[in-house]
Short mmCIF file of C-alpha atoms and ligand atoms in Angstrom, two decimals:
data_model
loop_
_atom_site.label_atom_id
_atom_site.label_comp_id
_atom_site.label_asym_id
_atom_site.label_seq_id
_atom_site.Cartn_x
_atom_site.Cartn_y
_atom_site.Cartn_z
CA MET A 1 84.52 170.32 34.65
CA VAL A 2 82.50 172.57 32.40
CA THR A 3 82.70 175.90 34.20
CA GLU A 4 80.77 177.84 31.57
CA ASN A 5 77.07 178.26 32.32
CA VAL A 6 77.37 177.04 35.90
CA HIS A 7 77.39 179.29 38.92
CA PRO A 8 80.49 179.60 41.10
CA GLU A 9 78.62 177.78 43.91
CA SER A 10 78.58 174.68 41.69
CA VAL A 11 82.23 175.06 40.69
CA VAL A 12 83.25 175.27 44.34
CA ALA A 13 81.01 172.52 45.73
CA GLN A 14 82.66 170.03 43.36
CA ALA A 15 86.09 171.70 43.52
CA LEU A 16 86.01 171.96 39.71
CA GLY A 17 84.55 168.47 39.34
CA TRP A 18 87.90 166.79 39.72
CA ILE A 19 87.88 162.95 39.45
CA ASP A 20 90.92 160.72 40.02
CA GLU A 21 91.51 159.04 36.65
CA LYS A 22 92.98 155.91 38.17
CA THR A 23 90.50 155.10 40.96
CA ARG A 24 87.46 157.22 39.97
CA ALA A 25 87.59 158.76 43.44
CA ILE A 26 85.73 162.06 43.71
CA ASN A 27 88.09 163.29 46.41
CA PRO A 28 91.77 163.70 45.66
CA PRO A 29 94.46 161.47 47.14
CA ILE A 30 97.02 163.11 49.43
CA HIS A 31 100.36 163.11 47.64
CA VAL A 32 103.31 163.03 49.98
CA SER A 33 106.31 162.49 47.70
CA SER A 34 109.07 165.06 48.13
CA THR A 35 110.71 164.13 44.82
CA TYR A 36 109.74 162.95 41.31
CA LEU A 37 111.29 160.50 38.85
CA ARG A 38 113.33 161.96 36.03
CA ASP A 39 112.67 160.56 32.51
CA GLU A 40 115.31 158.22 30.99
CA ASP A 41 116.38 160.91 28.53
CA ASN A 42 117.07 163.30 31.41
CA GLN A 43 113.85 165.34 31.05
CA TYR A 44 111.15 166.08 33.63
CA ARG A 45 108.08 165.81 31.39
CA SER A 46 105.76 165.61 34.40
CA GLY A 47 106.71 169.22 35.13
CA ARG A 48 107.50 168.20 38.71
CA VAL A 49 110.97 167.99 40.18
CA TYR A 50 110.89 168.62 43.92
CA MET A 51 108.12 169.22 46.43
CA ARG A 52 109.19 172.67 47.61
CA ASP A 53 107.71 174.14 44.46
CA HIS A 54 105.95 171.24 42.72
CA ASN A 55 103.21 169.46 44.58
CA PRO A 56 100.07 168.08 42.90
CA ALA A 57 98.29 168.80 46.19
CA PHE A 58 98.47 172.55 45.40
CA GLU A 59 96.94 172.30 41.99
CA GLN A 60 93.26 171.76 42.74
CA ALA A 61 93.05 174.52 45.34
CA GLU A 62 94.95 176.90 43.04
CA ALA A 63 92.67 176.06 40.12
CA VAL A 64 89.46 176.60 42.11
CA ILE A 65 90.58 180.00 43.46
CA ASN A 66 91.87 181.03 40.05
CA GLU A 67 88.48 180.22 38.53
CA LEU A 68 86.62 182.15 41.25
CA GLU A 69 88.84 185.21 40.87
CA SER A 70 88.97 185.06 37.03
CA GLY A 71 92.75 185.22 37.25
CA HIS A 72 95.60 184.23 34.95
CA GLN A 73 97.32 182.12 37.60
CA THR A 74 97.07 181.43 41.34
CA MET A 75 99.76 180.34 43.78
CA LEU A 76 99.28 178.71 47.14
CA PHE A 77 101.54 179.60 50.07
CA ALA A 78 102.00 178.22 53.58
CA SER A 79 100.42 181.27 55.24
CA GLY A 80 99.05 184.69 54.47
CA MET A 81 102.22 186.31 55.67
CA ALA A 82 104.39 184.03 53.49
CA ALA A 83 102.43 185.17 50.44
CA ALA A 84 102.08 188.86 51.30
CA THR A 85 105.78 189.18 52.07
CA ALA A 86 106.61 187.32 48.81
CA VAL A 87 104.64 189.97 46.88
CA PHE A 88 106.81 192.70 48.45
CA GLN A 89 110.01 190.67 48.13
CA GLY A 90 109.29 190.52 44.39
CA LEU A 91 110.09 194.26 44.33
CA ARG A 92 113.57 195.81 44.44
CA PRO A 93 115.35 197.96 47.04
CA GLY A 94 114.36 201.60 46.66
CA ASP A 95 110.97 200.83 45.14
CA HIS A 96 108.23 203.00 46.57
CA VAL A 97 105.10 201.26 47.86
CA LEU A 98 101.89 202.58 49.33
CA ALA A 99 99.98 200.69 51.99
CA PRO A 100 97.02 201.63 54.20
CA LYS A 101 97.37 203.04 57.70
CA VAL A 102 94.49 200.74 58.67
CA MET A 103 95.35 197.20 57.66
CA TYR A 104 96.10 193.70 58.91
CA TRP A 105 98.45 194.37 61.79
CA SER A 106 101.18 191.77 61.30
CA LEU A 107 101.75 192.85 57.71
CA ARG A 108 101.80 196.53 58.62
CA ASN A 109 104.40 195.69 61.26
CA TRP A 110 106.55 193.76 58.77
CA LEU A 111 106.33 196.57 56.20
CA THR A 112 107.34 199.35 58.57
CA GLY A 113 110.03 197.20 60.20
CA PHE A 114 111.65 194.47 58.14
CA ALA A 115 110.70 195.62 54.64
CA SER A 116 111.84 199.18 55.31
CA ASP A 117 115.12 197.93 56.81
CA TRP A 118 115.71 195.94 53.62
CA GLY A 119 115.32 199.02 51.45
CA LEU A 120 111.67 199.24 50.41
CA ASP A 121 110.37 202.80 50.57
CA VAL A 122 107.11 202.15 52.45
CA GLU A 123 104.55 204.93 52.85
CA LEU A 124 101.35 204.42 54.85
CA ILE A 125 98.39 206.53 53.74
CA ASP A 126 94.63 206.84 54.17
CA MET A 127 93.62 204.31 51.52
CA THR A 128 89.92 205.20 51.83
CA ASP A 129 90.65 208.63 50.35
CA VAL A 130 91.18 208.54 46.58
CA ALA A 131 92.68 212.05 46.65
CA ALA A 132 95.28 210.91 49.20
CA VAL A 133 96.24 208.02 46.91
CA ALA A 134 96.57 210.38 43.94
CA ALA A 135 98.78 212.74 45.96
CA ALA A 136 101.05 209.98 47.26
CA LEU A 137 101.65 208.15 43.95
CA ARG A 138 105.02 208.89 42.34
CA PRO A 139 104.83 207.92 38.64
CA GLY A 140 107.66 205.57 37.69
CA VAL A 141 108.88 205.30 41.31
CA THR A 142 105.82 203.80 43.01
CA LYS A 143 105.78 200.15 42.03
CA LEU A 144 103.01 198.65 44.14
CA VAL A 145 99.94 199.83 46.02
CA TRP A 146 98.51 197.52 48.66
CA VAL A 147 94.84 197.73 49.53
CA GLU A 148 92.82 195.80 52.09
CA THR A 149 89.05 196.13 51.83
CA PRO A 150 87.16 195.94 54.12
CA ALA A 151 90.24 196.60 56.27
CA ASN A 152 91.10 195.19 59.67
CA PRO A 153 89.88 196.05 62.25
CA LEU A 154 87.85 199.19 61.49
CA TRP A 155 86.33 197.67 58.31
CA THR A 156 87.03 200.77 56.26
CA VAL A 157 86.38 200.42 52.53
CA THR A 158 88.61 201.29 49.58
CA ASP A 159 87.19 201.99 46.12
CA ILE A 160 89.11 199.39 44.11
CA ALA A 161 88.10 200.69 40.64
CA ALA A 162 88.97 204.33 41.36
CA THR A 163 92.25 203.35 43.03
CA ALA A 164 93.19 200.96 40.20
CA ALA A 165 92.74 203.70 37.61
CA LEU A 166 95.12 206.02 39.48
CA VAL A 167 97.65 203.27 40.22
CA HIS A 168 97.79 202.16 36.58
CA GLU A 169 98.19 205.74 35.37
CA ALA A 170 101.28 205.95 37.59
CA GLY A 171 102.64 202.69 36.12
CA ALA A 172 102.28 200.68 39.34
CA LEU A 173 100.54 197.44 40.30
CA LEU A 174 97.48 197.25 42.55
CA ALA A 175 97.38 194.39 45.07
CA VAL A 176 94.17 193.76 47.04
CA ASP A 177 94.03 191.78 50.26
CA SER A 178 90.49 190.44 49.84
CA THR A 179 90.53 188.09 52.82
CA THR A 180 87.46 189.64 54.45
CA ALA A 181 85.41 190.02 51.28
CA THR A 182 86.22 186.58 49.81
CA PRO A 183 85.43 185.87 46.14
CA VAL A 184 81.83 185.31 47.21
CA LEU A 185 81.36 189.05 47.78
CA THR A 186 84.04 190.83 45.72
CA LYS A 187 86.16 189.95 42.69
CA PRO A 188 88.92 192.58 42.76
CA ILE A 189 90.28 191.72 39.30
CA GLU A 190 86.93 192.74 37.80
CA PHE A 191 87.48 196.17 39.38
CA GLY A 192 91.02 196.50 38.00
CA ALA A 193 93.26 194.86 40.62
CA ASP A 194 96.46 193.21 39.35
CA LEU A 195 96.93 190.86 42.32
CA VAL A 196 94.41 189.40 44.76
CA MET A 197 95.39 187.89 48.10
CA HIS A 198 93.43 185.72 50.47
CA SER A 199 94.57 184.50 53.81
CA ALA A 200 93.05 181.08 53.09
CA THR A 201 93.48 180.43 56.80
CA LYS A 202 90.26 182.40 57.18
CA TYR A 203 87.11 182.03 55.04
CA LEU A 204 88.49 179.95 52.16
CA ASN A 205 89.30 177.08 54.51
CA GLY A 206 86.80 178.17 57.12
CA HIS A 207 87.53 175.66 59.87
CA SER A 208 90.44 177.22 61.78
CA ASP A 209 92.61 174.16 61.26
CA LEU A 210 95.42 175.33 58.96
CA THR A 211 97.29 178.41 57.74
CA ALA A 212 97.47 179.05 54.00
CA GLU A 213 97.21 181.83 51.46
CA THR A 214 96.52 182.25 47.80
CA VAL A 215 97.76 184.98 45.48
CA THR A 216 96.09 185.37 42.10
CA THR A 217 97.49 187.47 39.27
CA ARG A 218 95.53 189.10 36.49
CA ALA A 219 98.44 188.64 34.06
CA ASP A 220 101.90 187.20 33.76
CA ASN A 221 104.65 189.78 34.15
CA GLU A 222 108.15 190.21 35.53
CA HIS A 223 106.91 190.88 39.06
CA TRP A 224 104.82 187.70 39.07
CA GLN A 225 107.81 185.65 37.93
CA ARG A 226 109.80 187.10 40.82
CA VAL A 227 107.04 186.23 43.28
CA ARG A 228 107.05 182.66 41.91
CA ALA A 229 110.81 182.54 42.41
CA VAL A 230 110.45 183.76 46.00
CA ARG A 231 108.06 180.90 46.74
CA ALA A 232 110.30 178.29 45.12
CA GLN A 233 113.52 179.61 46.62
CA ILE A 234 112.42 180.65 50.10
CA GLY A 235 110.04 177.73 50.36
CA GLY A 236 106.94 179.14 51.99
CA THR A 237 104.87 176.30 50.56
CA LEU A 238 101.93 174.46 52.04
CA GLY A 239 102.03 170.82 53.16
CA SER A 240 100.06 168.16 51.29
CA PHE A 241 97.57 167.45 54.06
CA GLU A 242 96.84 171.16 54.56
CA SER A 243 96.33 171.58 50.81
CA TRP A 244 93.86 168.70 50.89
CA LEU A 245 92.04 170.20 53.90
CA LEU A 246 91.81 173.53 52.09
CA VAL A 247 90.03 171.94 49.13
CA ARG A 248 87.64 170.25 51.52
CA GLY A 249 86.91 173.52 53.34
CA LEU A 250 86.46 175.43 50.10
CA ARG A 251 83.51 173.29 49.02
CA THR A 252 81.22 175.02 51.54
CA LEU A 253 82.60 178.55 51.00
CA TYR A 254 79.40 180.07 49.64
CA LEU A 255 77.18 178.64 52.38
CA ARG A 256 79.54 179.75 55.15
CA VAL A 257 80.22 183.26 53.86
CA ARG A 258 76.54 183.99 53.22
CA ALA A 259 75.60 182.74 56.68
CA ALA A 260 78.36 184.77 58.38
CA SER A 261 77.44 187.91 56.38
CA SER A 262 73.79 187.65 57.25
CA THR A 263 74.63 187.08 60.93
CA ALA A 264 77.12 189.98 61.03
CA LEU A 265 74.54 192.34 59.54
CA GLN A 266 71.92 191.31 62.11
CA ILE A 267 74.41 191.76 64.95
CA ALA A 268 75.48 195.17 63.59
CA GLU A 269 71.86 196.33 63.31
CA HIS A 270 71.01 195.00 66.78
CA PHE A 271 73.87 196.80 68.56
CA ASP A 272 73.78 200.01 66.48
CA GLY A 273 72.40 202.57 68.95
CA HIS A 274 72.62 200.14 71.92
CA PRO A 275 73.11 202.02 75.24
CA LEU A 276 76.29 200.05 76.10
CA VAL A 277 77.81 200.30 72.60
CA THR A 278 79.16 203.65 71.42
CA GLU A 279 79.80 202.62 67.82
CA VAL A 280 79.33 199.68 65.47
CA LEU A 281 81.84 199.46 62.63
CA TYR A 282 80.42 197.48 59.72
CA PRO A 283 80.28 198.43 56.01
CA GLY A 284 76.76 197.00 55.79
CA LEU A 285 75.32 199.77 57.98
CA ALA A 286 73.88 202.54 55.81
CA THR A 287 75.44 205.13 58.14
CA SER A 288 78.93 203.61 57.93
CA HIS A 289 81.83 205.25 56.17
CA GLY A 290 82.28 203.52 52.84
CA HIS A 291 78.80 201.99 52.65
CA GLU A 292 78.15 203.43 49.18
CA VAL A 293 81.41 202.05 47.77
CA ALA A 294 80.83 198.73 49.55
CA LYS A 295 77.39 198.48 47.94
CA ARG A 296 79.02 198.90 44.51
CA GLN A 297 81.86 196.41 44.93
CA MET A 298 80.38 193.83 47.32
CA ALA A 299 77.56 191.62 46.05
CA ASP A 300 75.42 189.45 48.27
CA GLY A 301 76.44 190.85 51.65
CA PHE A 302 79.10 192.85 53.49
CA GLY A 303 81.08 190.06 55.10
CA GLY A 304 81.22 188.37 58.47
CA MET A 305 83.55 190.85 60.20
CA LEU A 306 82.49 193.78 62.37
CA SER A 307 83.78 195.68 65.39
CA ILE A 308 82.00 197.30 68.30
CA ARG A 309 83.23 200.05 70.61
CA THR A 310 81.96 199.62 74.13
CA ALA A 311 80.78 202.23 76.58
CA GLY A 312 83.15 202.37 79.56
CA GLY A 313 86.44 202.31 77.63
CA GLU A 314 89.19 199.71 77.52
CA ALA A 315 88.42 198.00 80.84
CA ALA A 316 84.78 197.48 79.86
CA ALA A 317 85.79 196.12 76.45
CA ILE A 318 88.15 193.58 78.02
CA ALA A 319 85.44 192.66 80.55
CA VAL A 320 82.90 192.05 77.75
CA ALA A 321 85.30 189.66 76.01
CA ALA A 322 86.02 187.98 79.34
CA ASN A 323 82.32 187.40 79.99
CA THR A 324 81.27 185.88 76.68
CA LYS A 325 80.46 182.18 76.78
CA LEU A 326 79.58 181.28 73.21
CA TRP A 327 81.92 183.74 71.49
CA LYS A 328 85.47 182.41 71.80
CA ARG A 329 88.22 184.80 72.92
CA ALA A 330 90.79 184.17 70.21
CA THR A 331 92.60 185.87 67.38
CA SER A 332 91.92 185.10 63.70
CA LEU A 333 88.66 185.18 61.77
CA GLY A 334 86.59 183.49 59.10
CA GLY A 335 85.97 180.16 60.85
CA VAL A 336 82.65 178.46 61.56
CA GLU A 337 82.99 179.42 65.24
CA SER A 338 82.45 183.05 66.30
CA LEU A 339 85.50 184.82 67.72
CA ILE A 340 85.87 187.97 69.80
CA GLU A 341 89.11 189.88 70.36
CA HIS A 342 90.28 193.05 72.09
CA ARG A 343 92.57 194.25 69.29
CA ALA A 344 94.47 196.94 71.21
CA SER A 345 95.89 194.22 73.48
CA VAL A 346 97.39 192.63 70.34
CA GLU A 347 98.42 195.67 68.32
CA GLY A 348 100.11 197.88 70.91
CA SER A 349 100.54 201.61 71.14
CA THR A 350 101.45 202.46 67.51
CA SER A 351 98.19 201.00 66.21
CA PRO A 352 95.28 203.17 65.04
CA VAL A 353 92.83 200.83 66.81
CA PRO A 354 90.72 202.43 69.59
CA LEU A 355 91.26 201.00 73.08
CA ASP A 356 87.55 200.23 73.54
CA LEU A 357 87.24 198.19 70.31
CA LEU A 358 86.25 194.53 70.15
CA ARG A 359 86.66 192.73 66.84
CA LEU A 360 83.95 190.18 66.09
CA SER A 361 84.20 187.37 63.57
CA ALA A 362 80.70 186.00 63.04
CA GLY A 363 80.58 182.26 62.58
CA ILE A 364 77.66 180.08 61.58
CA GLU A 365 76.01 179.55 64.98
CA HIS A 366 72.42 180.70 65.58
CA VAL A 367 72.36 184.49 65.40
CA GLY A 368 69.98 184.72 68.40
CA ASP A 369 72.46 182.83 70.57
CA LEU A 370 75.32 185.11 69.49
CA ILE A 371 73.33 188.29 70.22
CA ALA A 372 72.12 186.96 73.61
CA ASP A 373 75.68 186.08 74.61
CA LEU A 374 76.94 189.58 73.76
CA GLU A 375 73.98 191.13 75.58
CA GLN A 376 74.70 189.23 78.81
CA ALA A 377 78.46 189.96 78.54
CA LEU A 378 77.81 193.70 78.05
CA ALA A 379 75.41 193.74 81.00
CA LYS A 380 77.89 191.87 83.22
CA ALA A 381 80.74 194.23 82.28
CA HIS A 382 78.62 197.15 83.45
CA GLU A 383 77.32 195.62 86.70
C1 LIG B 401 95.04 186.65 58.76
C2 LIG B 401 95.24 187.68 57.74
C3 LIG B 401 96.45 187.77 57.02
C4 LIG B 401 97.62 186.87 57.31
O1 LIG B 401 97.33 185.54 57.06
P1 LIG B 401 98.01 184.31 57.87
O2 LIG B 401 97.47 183.14 57.12
O3 LIG B 401 97.55 184.41 59.27
O4 LIG B 401 99.50 184.46 57.75
C5 LIG B 401 96.55 188.76 56.05
N1 LIG B 401 95.54 189.61 55.81
C6 LIG B 401 94.37 189.55 56.47
C7 LIG B 401 93.29 190.52 56.15
C8 LIG B 401 94.18 188.59 57.45
O5 LIG B 401 93.02 188.54 58.12
#
């Protein structure tokens, strides 16, 4: 497909315009072979040997994401955690890494537990404070800085460009978990990131029916080759059917993300100042921490994720979630259906998440229905 002079919406809708040469099908076949024929002279000219690392089903999804992120190369993994941990496993024992205090909980848990036990020197800092990043970087020792923006579940914002400049000065790599922003709203490589991660489980697929992740690199380097080796050797690769589903989900990415962003903003504005809501956390609110930076690095909206803190503390928050009818009480985010979750119940006592916080993932339902459902649930929780 000609990708010059067409907008990313067009690239995505046609998944790069791929056509099957043999059948002229406009949707790809699902390849299921675990192994590939070797040439008579003992070569593998197809470039494919064995499915753990070589699967044509990966290639279209990788190519579409790589195009959207303007990367050098993109790799698909079987889940967000498989990819994120591969990025850290590409480092060496003793390497110093910085990660945010507020970030996706399962990865924070793995970093402070498993990764630290295996010899990574993990330091959690306030990643919204550029001065704190500057103070924590150890030139030559710090190898990777991990940023998530907007970050789960407080939706705090990190200035990617300012952080990238500091990280590069110290000789380290900047990795951005851009799951919430998606390439529709932010392209971290344009702001200086070296690696961009998406839990494709969320918005990229958008239908809550698979787990997957993509990692895109700005350039080839030794660390990237090690991450590739981790995928091939540890085998956190996606199945063929899931890869096919991901391409199908991706085609509607722009429509879904714009709808969810618009809905999230309307919900945030509606409940900001509401008598039963003590705080709305959303980077799209002009009063929110990080709004100015978000305006600079997010185009076209502030994403579909927000959190509310309820009057009446933890019990009231749990009661609100219990009383919603349209909003589904479930973990995860970025699907077409709206989800609500009491995060403290998931994250436990070492988490920075307030006890009265409910995380909301706006889907693509009618915004009036979503607001009415929250209104009745809030009222019921305070009866
Ligand atoms: C869900 C999520 C992950 C992990 O992805 P999985 O596909 O669930 O393993 C990482 N980062 C963020 C921001 C997420 O929302």
